[in-house]
PDB file of C-alpha atoms in Angstrom:
ATOM      1  CA  MET A1085      93.205  23.313 162.032  1.00  0.00           C
ATOM      2  CA  THR A1086      90.561  21.086 163.651  1.00  0.00           C
ATOM      3  CA  HIS A1087      92.107  17.916 162.228  1.00  0.00           C
ATOM      4  CA  PHE A1088      95.835  18.633 161.914  1.00  0.00           C
ATOM      5  CA  ARG A1089      96.718  21.717 164.026  1.00  0.00           C
ATOM      6  CA  ASN A1090      99.645  22.803 161.872  1.00  0.00           C
ATOM      7  CA  LYS A1091      99.891  26.562 161.322  1.00  0.00           C
ATOM      8  CA  GLU A1092     102.767  26.339 158.837  1.00  0.00           C
ATOM      9  CA  LEU A1093     101.014  23.850 156.578  1.00  0.00           C
ATOM     10  CA  LYS A1094      97.786  25.835 156.898  1.00  0.00           C
ATOM     11  CA  LYS A1095      99.583  28.680 155.083  1.00  0.00           C
ATOM     12  CA  VAL A1096     100.697  26.269 152.362  1.00  0.00           C
ATOM     13  CA  LEU A1097      97.132  24.990 151.991  1.00  0.00           C
ATOM     14  CA  ILE A1098      95.828  28.560 151.674  1.00  0.00           C
ATOM     15  CA  ASN A1099      98.388  29.257 148.939  1.00  0.00           C
ATOM     16  CA  ALA A1100      97.323  26.088 147.143  1.00  0.00           C
ATOM     17  CA  ALA A1101      93.619  26.930 147.444  1.00  0.00           C
ATOM     18  CA  TYR A1102      94.081  30.512 146.228  1.00  0.00           C
ATOM     19  CA  SER A1103      96.379  29.583 143.326  1.00  0.00           C
ATOM     20  CA  LYS A1104      94.796  30.708 140.064  1.00  0.00           C
ATOM     21  CA  SER A1105      97.296  28.959 137.819  1.00  0.00           C
ATOM     22  CA  HIS A1106      97.401  25.268 136.876  1.00  0.00           C
ATOM     23  CA  ARG A1107     101.190  25.622 136.938  1.00  0.00           C
ATOM     24  CA  GLU A1108     101.369  27.211 140.395  1.00  0.00           C
ATOM     25  CA  PHE A1109      98.978  24.863 142.209  1.00  0.00           C
ATOM     26  CA  PRO A1110     101.132  21.666 141.994  1.00  0.00           C
ATOM     27  CA  HIS A1111     104.031  23.455 143.723  1.00  0.00           C
ATOM     28  CA  TYR A1112     102.033  24.015 146.925  1.00  0.00           C
ATOM     29  CA  TYR A1113     100.053  20.776 146.718  1.00  0.00           C
ATOM     30  CA  GLY A1114     103.261  18.772 146.267  1.00  0.00           C
ATOM     31  CA  ARG A1115     104.732  20.428 149.340  1.00  0.00           C
ATOM     32  CA  LEU A1116     101.649  19.481 151.355  1.00  0.00           C
ATOM     33  CA  ARG A1117     101.861  15.859 150.206  1.00  0.00           C
ATOM     34  CA  GLY A1118     105.586  15.736 150.942  1.00  0.00           C
ATOM     35  CA  GLU A1119     105.208  17.002 154.514  1.00  0.00           C
ATOM     36  CA  ASN A1120     101.911  15.392 155.537  1.00  0.00           C
ATOM     37  CA  VAL A1121     100.211  12.965 153.171  1.00  0.00           C
ATOM     38  CA  ALA A1122      97.228  12.745 155.548  1.00  0.00           C
ATOM     39  CA  ILE A1123      96.319  16.345 154.662  1.00  0.00           C
ATOM     40  CA  THR A1124      96.225  15.655 150.927  1.00  0.00           C
ATOM     41  CA  ASN A1125      94.255  12.440 151.548  1.00  0.00           C
ATOM     42  CA  TRP A1126      91.735  14.532 153.512  1.00  0.00           C
ATOM     43  CA  LEU A1127      91.567  17.106 150.702  1.00  0.00           C
ATOM     44  CA  GLU A1128      91.013  14.438 148.076  1.00  0.00           C
ATOM     45  CA  GLU A1129      87.740  13.495 149.754  1.00  0.00           C
ATOM     46  CA  MET A1130      86.352  16.814 148.399  1.00  0.00           C
ATOM     47  CA  PRO A1131      85.928  17.748 144.719  1.00  0.00           C
ATOM     48  CA  LEU A1132      88.838  19.953 143.654  1.00  0.00           C
ATOM     49  CA  SER A1133      86.455  22.592 142.252  1.00  0.00           C
ATOM     50  CA  GLN A1134      84.981  23.176 145.735  1.00  0.00           C
ATOM     51  CA  TRP A1135      88.199  24.362 147.368  1.00  0.00           C
ATOM     52  CA  ALA A1136      90.826  25.106 144.698  1.00  0.00           C
ATOM     53  CA  GLN A1137      90.318  28.383 142.868  1.00  0.00           C
ATOM     54  CA  HIS A1138      92.182  27.316 139.725  1.00  0.00           C
ATOM     55  CA  ALA A1139      89.643  24.493 139.235  1.00  0.00           C
ATOM     56  CA  ASP A1140      86.375  26.406 139.731  1.00  0.00           C
ATOM     57  CA  GLU A1141      86.242  27.610 136.090  1.00  0.00           C
ATOM     58  CA  GLY A1142      85.766  31.208 137.210  1.00  0.00           C
ATOM     59  CA  ARG A1143      82.375  30.614 138.835  1.00  0.00           C
ATOM     60  CA  ARG A1144      83.320  32.576 141.989  1.00  0.00           C
ATOM     61  CA  PHE A1145      84.984  35.538 140.219  1.00  0.00           C
ATOM     62  CA  GLY A1146      87.904  35.234 142.614  1.00  0.00           C
ATOM     63  CA  HIS A1147      85.811  34.987 145.798  1.00  0.00           C
ATOM     64  CA  MET A1148      86.473  32.177 148.236  1.00  0.00           C
ATOM     65  CA  THR A1149      84.151  30.789 150.892  1.00  0.00           C
ATOM     66  CA  THR A1150      86.422  32.056 153.669  1.00  0.00           C
ATOM     67  CA  ASN A1151      86.223  35.606 152.297  1.00  0.00           C
ATOM     68  CA  ILE A1152      82.422  35.517 152.256  1.00  0.00           C
ATOM     69  CA  SER A1153      82.347  34.226 155.851  1.00  0.00           C
ATOM     70  CA  GLU A1154      84.598  37.059 156.985  1.00  0.00           C
ATOM     71  CA  CYS A1155      82.334  39.616 155.262  1.00  0.00           C
ATOM     72  CA  ILE A1156      79.335  38.294 157.208  1.00  0.00           C
ATOM     73  CA  ASN A1157      81.355  38.399 160.441  1.00  0.00           C
ATOM     74  CA  ALA A1158      82.206  42.043 159.809  1.00  0.00           C
ATOM     75  CA  VAL A1159      78.519  42.930 159.374  1.00  0.00           C
ATOM     76  CA  MET A1160      77.347  40.987 162.413  1.00  0.00           C
ATOM     77  CA  LYS A1161      80.113  41.588 164.963  1.00  0.00           C
ATOM     78  CA  ASP A1162      78.636  44.799 166.439  1.00  0.00           C
ATOM     79  CA  PHE A1163      75.417  43.104 167.530  1.00  0.00           C
ATOM     80  CA  ARG A1164      76.164  39.382 167.726  1.00  0.00           C
ATOM     81  CA  ASN A1165      75.229  39.190 171.443  1.00  0.00           C
ATOM     82  CA  PHE A1166      71.823  40.836 170.981  1.00  0.00           C
ATOM     83  CA  PRO A1167      68.536  38.982 171.575  1.00  0.00           C
ATOM     84  CA  ILE A1168      67.214  37.513 168.329  1.00  0.00           C
ATOM     85  CA  THR A1169      64.586  40.232 167.736  1.00  0.00           C
ATOM     86  CA  ALA A1170      67.131  43.018 168.148  1.00  0.00           C
ATOM     87  CA  LEU A1171      69.556  41.066 165.951  1.00  0.00           C
ATOM     88  CA  VAL A1172      67.054  40.852 163.095  1.00  0.00           C
ATOM     89  CA  LYS A1173      66.024  44.509 163.463  1.00  0.00           C
ATOM     90  CA  SER A1174      69.613  45.755 163.504  1.00  0.00           C
ATOM     91  CA  SER A1175      70.524  43.620 160.479  1.00  0.00           C
ATOM     92  CA  TYR A1176      67.511  44.903 158.567  1.00  0.00           C
ATOM     93  CA  PHE A1177      68.244  48.587 159.145  1.00  0.00           C
ATOM     94  CA  ARG A1178      71.971  48.250 158.469  1.00  0.00           C
ATOM     95  CA  LEU A1179      71.258  46.482 155.182  1.00  0.00           C
ATOM     96  CA  GLY A1180      68.635  49.070 154.263  1.00  0.00           C
ATOM     97  CA  GLU A1181      71.108  51.908 154.776  1.00  0.00           C
ATOM     98  CA  LEU A1182      73.811  50.040 152.857  1.00  0.00           C
ATOM     99  CA  PHE A1183      71.433  49.325 149.967  1.00  0.00           C
ATOM    100  CA  ALA A1184      70.472  53.007 149.665  1.00  0.00           C
ATOM    101  CA  ARG A1185      74.065  54.265 149.909  1.00  0.00           C
ATOM    102  CA  LYS A1186      75.439  51.813 147.352  1.00  0.00           C
ATOM    103  CA  GLY A1187      72.548  52.576 145.018  1.00  0.00           C
ATOM    104  CA  CYS A1188      73.281  56.313 145.193  1.00  0.00           C
ATOM    105  CA  GLU A1189      76.965  55.679 144.522  1.00  0.00           C
ATOM    106  CA  ALA A1190      76.188  53.501 141.493  1.00  0.00           C
ATOM    107  CA  LEU A1191      73.708  56.039 140.120  1.00  0.00           C
ATOM    108  CA  ALA A1192      76.228  58.862 140.534  1.00  0.00           C
ATOM    109  CA  GLN A1193      78.818  56.854 138.605  1.00  0.00           C
ATOM    110  CA  LEU A1194      76.327  56.249 135.786  1.00  0.00           C
ATOM    111  CA  GLN A1195      75.375  59.935 135.638  1.00  0.00           C
ATOM    112  CA  VAL A1196      78.980  61.019 135.105  1.00  0.00           C
ATOM    113  CA  GLY A1197      79.341  58.494 132.284  1.00  0.00           C
ATOM    114  CA  ALA A1198      81.358  55.792 134.067  1.00  0.00           C
ATOM    115  CA  GLU A1199      81.414  52.632 131.958  1.00  0.00           C
ATOM    116  CA  PHE A1200      82.963  50.258 134.477  1.00  0.00           C
ATOM    117  CA  SER A1201      83.069  49.839 138.243  1.00  0.00           C
ATOM    118  CA  GLN A1202      85.901  51.405 140.229  1.00  0.00           C
ATOM    119  CA  THR A1203      87.062  47.903 141.176  1.00  0.00           C
ATOM    120  CA  LEU A1204      87.728  47.128 137.530  1.00  0.00           C
ATOM    121  CA  ILE A1205      89.354  50.489 136.771  1.00  0.00           C
ATOM    122  CA  LYS A1206      91.819  50.073 139.661  1.00  0.00           C
ATOM    123  CA  ALA A1207      92.650  46.532 138.520  1.00  0.00           C
ATOM    124  CA  ILE A1208      93.291  47.689 134.935  1.00  0.00           C
ATOM    125  CA  GLU A1209      95.471  50.583 136.134  1.00  0.00           C
ATOM    126  CA  PHE A1210      97.497  48.229 138.320  1.00  0.00           C
ATOM    127  CA  ASN A1211      97.944  45.623 135.581  1.00  0.00           C
ATOM    128  CA  SER A1212      98.857  48.262 132.998  1.00  0.00           C
ATOM    129  CA  LYS A1213     101.936  49.275 134.995  1.00  0.00           C
ATOM    130  CA  HIS A1214     103.722  46.099 133.917  1.00  0.00           C
ATOM    131  CA  VAL A1215     102.917  46.134 130.192  1.00  0.00           C
ATOM    132  CA  ASN A1216     106.145  47.907 129.212  1.00  0.00           C
ATOM    133  CA  THR A1217     108.303  45.300 130.972  1.00  0.00           C
ATOM    134  CA  MET A1218     107.297  42.429 128.669  1.00  0.00           C
ATOM    135  CA  ASN A1219     108.251  40.987 125.307  1.00  0.00           C
ATOM    136  CA  PHE A1220     105.596  39.792 122.842  1.00  0.00           C
ATOM    137  CA  TYR A1221     105.767  36.776 120.558  1.00  0.00           C
ATOM    138  CA  GLN A1222     102.919  36.217 118.089  1.00  0.00           C
ATOM    139  CA  PHE A1223     102.213  32.705 116.834  1.00  0.00           C
ATOM    140  CA  ASP A1224      99.253  32.983 114.454  1.00  0.00           C
ATOM    141  CA  ARG A1225      97.965  35.122 111.598  1.00  0.00           C
ATOM    142  CA  SER A1226      94.707  35.920 113.406  1.00  0.00           C
ATOM    143  CA  ARG A1227      96.672  37.696 116.171  1.00  0.00           C
ATOM    144  CA  THR A1228      95.071  35.811 119.058  1.00  0.00           C
ATOM    145  CA  ASN A1229      97.878  33.461 120.195  1.00  0.00           C
ATOM    146  CA  PHE A1230     100.789  35.054 122.056  1.00  0.00           C
ATOM    147  CA  THR A1231     103.607  34.182 124.386  1.00  0.00           C
ATOM    148  CA  ILE A1232     104.361  36.999 126.808  1.00  0.00           C
ATOM    149  CA  GLU A1233     107.815  37.068 128.377  1.00  0.00           C
ATOM    150  CA  GLU A1234     108.186  39.007 131.626  1.00  0.00           C
ATOM    151  CA  LEU A1235     111.532  40.790 131.721  1.00  0.00           C
ATOM    152  CA  ALA A1236     111.201  41.874 135.347  1.00  0.00           C
ATOM    153  CA  ALA A1237     109.836  39.896 138.263  1.00  0.00           C
ATOM    154  CA  VAL A1238     106.390  41.010 139.436  1.00  0.00           C
ATOM    155  CA  SER A1239     105.478  40.815 143.119  1.00  0.00           C
ATOM    156  CA  GLY A1240     103.662  37.568 143.865  1.00  0.00           C
ATOM    157  CA  SER A1241     104.859  35.680 140.777  1.00  0.00           C
ATOM    158  CA  ARG A1242     107.950  34.004 139.388  1.00  0.00           C
ATOM    159  CA  ARG A1243     109.493  35.517 136.275  1.00  0.00           C
ATOM    160  CA  GLN A1244     108.459  33.291 133.357  1.00  0.00           C
ATOM    161  CA  ASN A1245     106.643  33.052 130.040  1.00  0.00           C
ATOM    162  CA  TYR A1246     102.861  33.002 129.722  1.00  0.00           C
ATOM    163  CA  GLN A1247     100.714  31.862 126.827  1.00  0.00           C
ATOM    164  CA  VAL A1248      97.721  34.089 126.038  1.00  0.00           C
ATOM    165  CA  LEU A1249      94.837  32.818 123.895  1.00  0.00           C
ATOM    166  CA  LEU A1250      92.576  35.811 123.300  1.00  0.00           C
ATOM    167  CA  ASP A1251      89.957  33.874 121.319  1.00  0.00           C
ATOM    168  CA  GLU A1252      89.560  31.379 124.194  1.00  0.00           C
ATOM    169  CA  GLU A1253      89.963  34.045 126.914  1.00  0.00           C
ATOM    170  CA  LYS A1254      92.756  32.123 128.595  1.00  0.00           C
ATOM    171  CA  CYS A1255      96.115  33.008 130.100  1.00  0.00           C
ATOM    172  CA  ASP A1256      98.588  30.704 131.841  1.00  0.00           C
ATOM    173  CA  CYS A1257      98.589  32.927 134.946  1.00  0.00           C
ATOM    174  CA  GLY A1258      94.941  31.986 135.590  1.00  0.00           C
ATOM    175  CA  TYR A1259      93.756  35.473 136.550  1.00  0.00           C
ATOM    176  CA  PHE A1260      92.006  36.021 133.211  1.00  0.00           C
ATOM    177  CA  GLN A1261      89.837  32.928 133.686  1.00  0.00           C
ATOM    178  CA  ALA A1262      89.242  33.381 137.425  1.00  0.00           C
ATOM    179  CA  LEU A1263      88.342  37.084 137.487  1.00  0.00           C
ATOM    180  CA  HIS A1264      87.000  37.526 133.919  1.00  0.00           C
ATOM    181  CA  ILE A1265      89.023  40.699 133.415  1.00  0.00           C
ATOM    182  CA  PRO A1266      92.244  41.255 131.430  1.00  0.00           C
ATOM    183  CA  CYS A1267      95.362  40.322 133.397  1.00  0.00           C
ATOM    184  CA  ARG A1268      98.661  42.095 132.750  1.00  0.00           C
ATOM    185  CA  HIS A1269      99.587  39.564 130.055  1.00  0.00           C
ATOM    186  CA  VAL A1270      96.296  40.067 128.200  1.00  0.00           C
ATOM    187  CA  LEU A1271      96.758  43.846 128.362  1.00  0.00           C
ATOM    188  CA  ALA A1272     100.244  43.385 126.937  1.00  0.00           C
ATOM    189  CA  ALA A1273      98.859  41.246 124.117  1.00  0.00           C
ATOM    190  CA  CYS A1274      96.136  43.817 123.411  1.00  0.00           C
ATOM    191  CA  SER A1275      98.690  46.636 123.250  1.00  0.00           C
ATOM    192  CA  HIS A1276     100.581  44.633 120.626  1.00  0.00           C
ATOM    193  CA  ALA A1277      97.700  43.186 118.574  1.00  0.00           C
ATOM    194  CA  ARG A1278      95.474  46.286 119.004  1.00  0.00           C
ATOM    195  CA  PRO A1279      92.140  44.684 120.000  1.00  0.00           C
ATOM    196  CA  ASP A1280      90.183  46.694 122.573  1.00  0.00           C
ATOM    197  CA  TRP A1281      90.744  45.152 126.028  1.00  0.00           C
ATOM    198  CA  LYS A1282      87.191  46.155 126.991  1.00  0.00           C
ATOM    199  CA  GLN A1283      85.740  43.307 124.936  1.00  0.00           C
ATOM    200  CA  PHE A1284      87.352  40.870 127.383  1.00  0.00           C
ATOM    201  CA  VAL A1285      85.610  42.326 130.460  1.00  0.00           C
ATOM    202  CA  HIS A1286      82.644  40.384 131.839  1.00  0.00           C
ATOM    203  CA  PRO A1287      79.356  42.378 131.854  1.00  0.00           C
ATOM    204  CA  VAL A1288      79.140  42.063 135.645  1.00  0.00           C
ATOM    205  CA  TYR A1289      81.795  44.804 135.921  1.00  0.00           C
ATOM    206  CA  ARG A1290      79.794  47.336 133.916  1.00  0.00           C
ATOM    207  CA  MET A1291      78.090  50.097 135.879  1.00  0.00           C
ATOM    208  CA  GLU A1292      74.696  49.171 134.393  1.00  0.00           C
ATOM    209  CA  SER A1293      75.044  45.742 136.011  1.00  0.00           C
ATOM    210  CA  VAL A1294      76.155  47.228 139.322  1.00  0.00           C
ATOM    211  CA  PHE A1295      73.232  49.658 139.372  1.00  0.00           C
ATOM    212  CA  ASN A1296      70.755  46.875 138.557  1.00  0.00           C
ATOM    213  CA  VAL A1297      71.604  45.285 141.906  1.00  0.00           C
ATOM    214  CA  TYR A1298      70.207  48.363 143.679  1.00  0.00           C
ATOM    215  CA  ARG A1299      67.555  49.416 141.150  1.00  0.00           C
ATOM    216  CA  SER A1300      64.608  48.119 143.224  1.00  0.00           C
ATOM    217  CA  GLU A1301      63.670  49.637 146.568  1.00  0.00           C
ATOM    218  CA  PHE A1302      64.905  47.737 149.608  1.00  0.00           C
TER     219      PHE A1302
END
């Protein structure tokens, strides 16, 4: 917005940056180049992995720099006009309270036998809703290579076929690689080939990992 002041193309750029699929990204990037080549020239001065989610190899787990900035803004907005000493003190006590509360929540989840974080459970429940609206095609004896055909359009995506490679932990939609959790296509493949989808979840989503963040005293 500082350089080009174009709200419409800003939305296109955001869609390009947040695209998790190597197939989806060129659609938005091509539109940018077609409408204002100066924008794509400006973008090409930066490494693709620094701003395009599909190219970051899952290092951010789906987080983008803008999201992190907004989180900090939300924490600081109530006392941003304070003198510096009051600012530091308020930040310290708010973080201390947050640390204790999140630690108690994580411990309570562990004590009731929760294996994964609620974030993961909600994602799996959401993705599982679409499993019965897909066809499966298996292409190898080891039952790791599938093409998943979506029979009904899912919000936010075009109806199409997706290749799933379970042994490489890859799916054409890009969500599997970016978030390190099973996407709807991987869940569909697992329901057909019968491997446990839990083996494809990154350890960071396990409650032991979550609790370890808050294990020490603040």
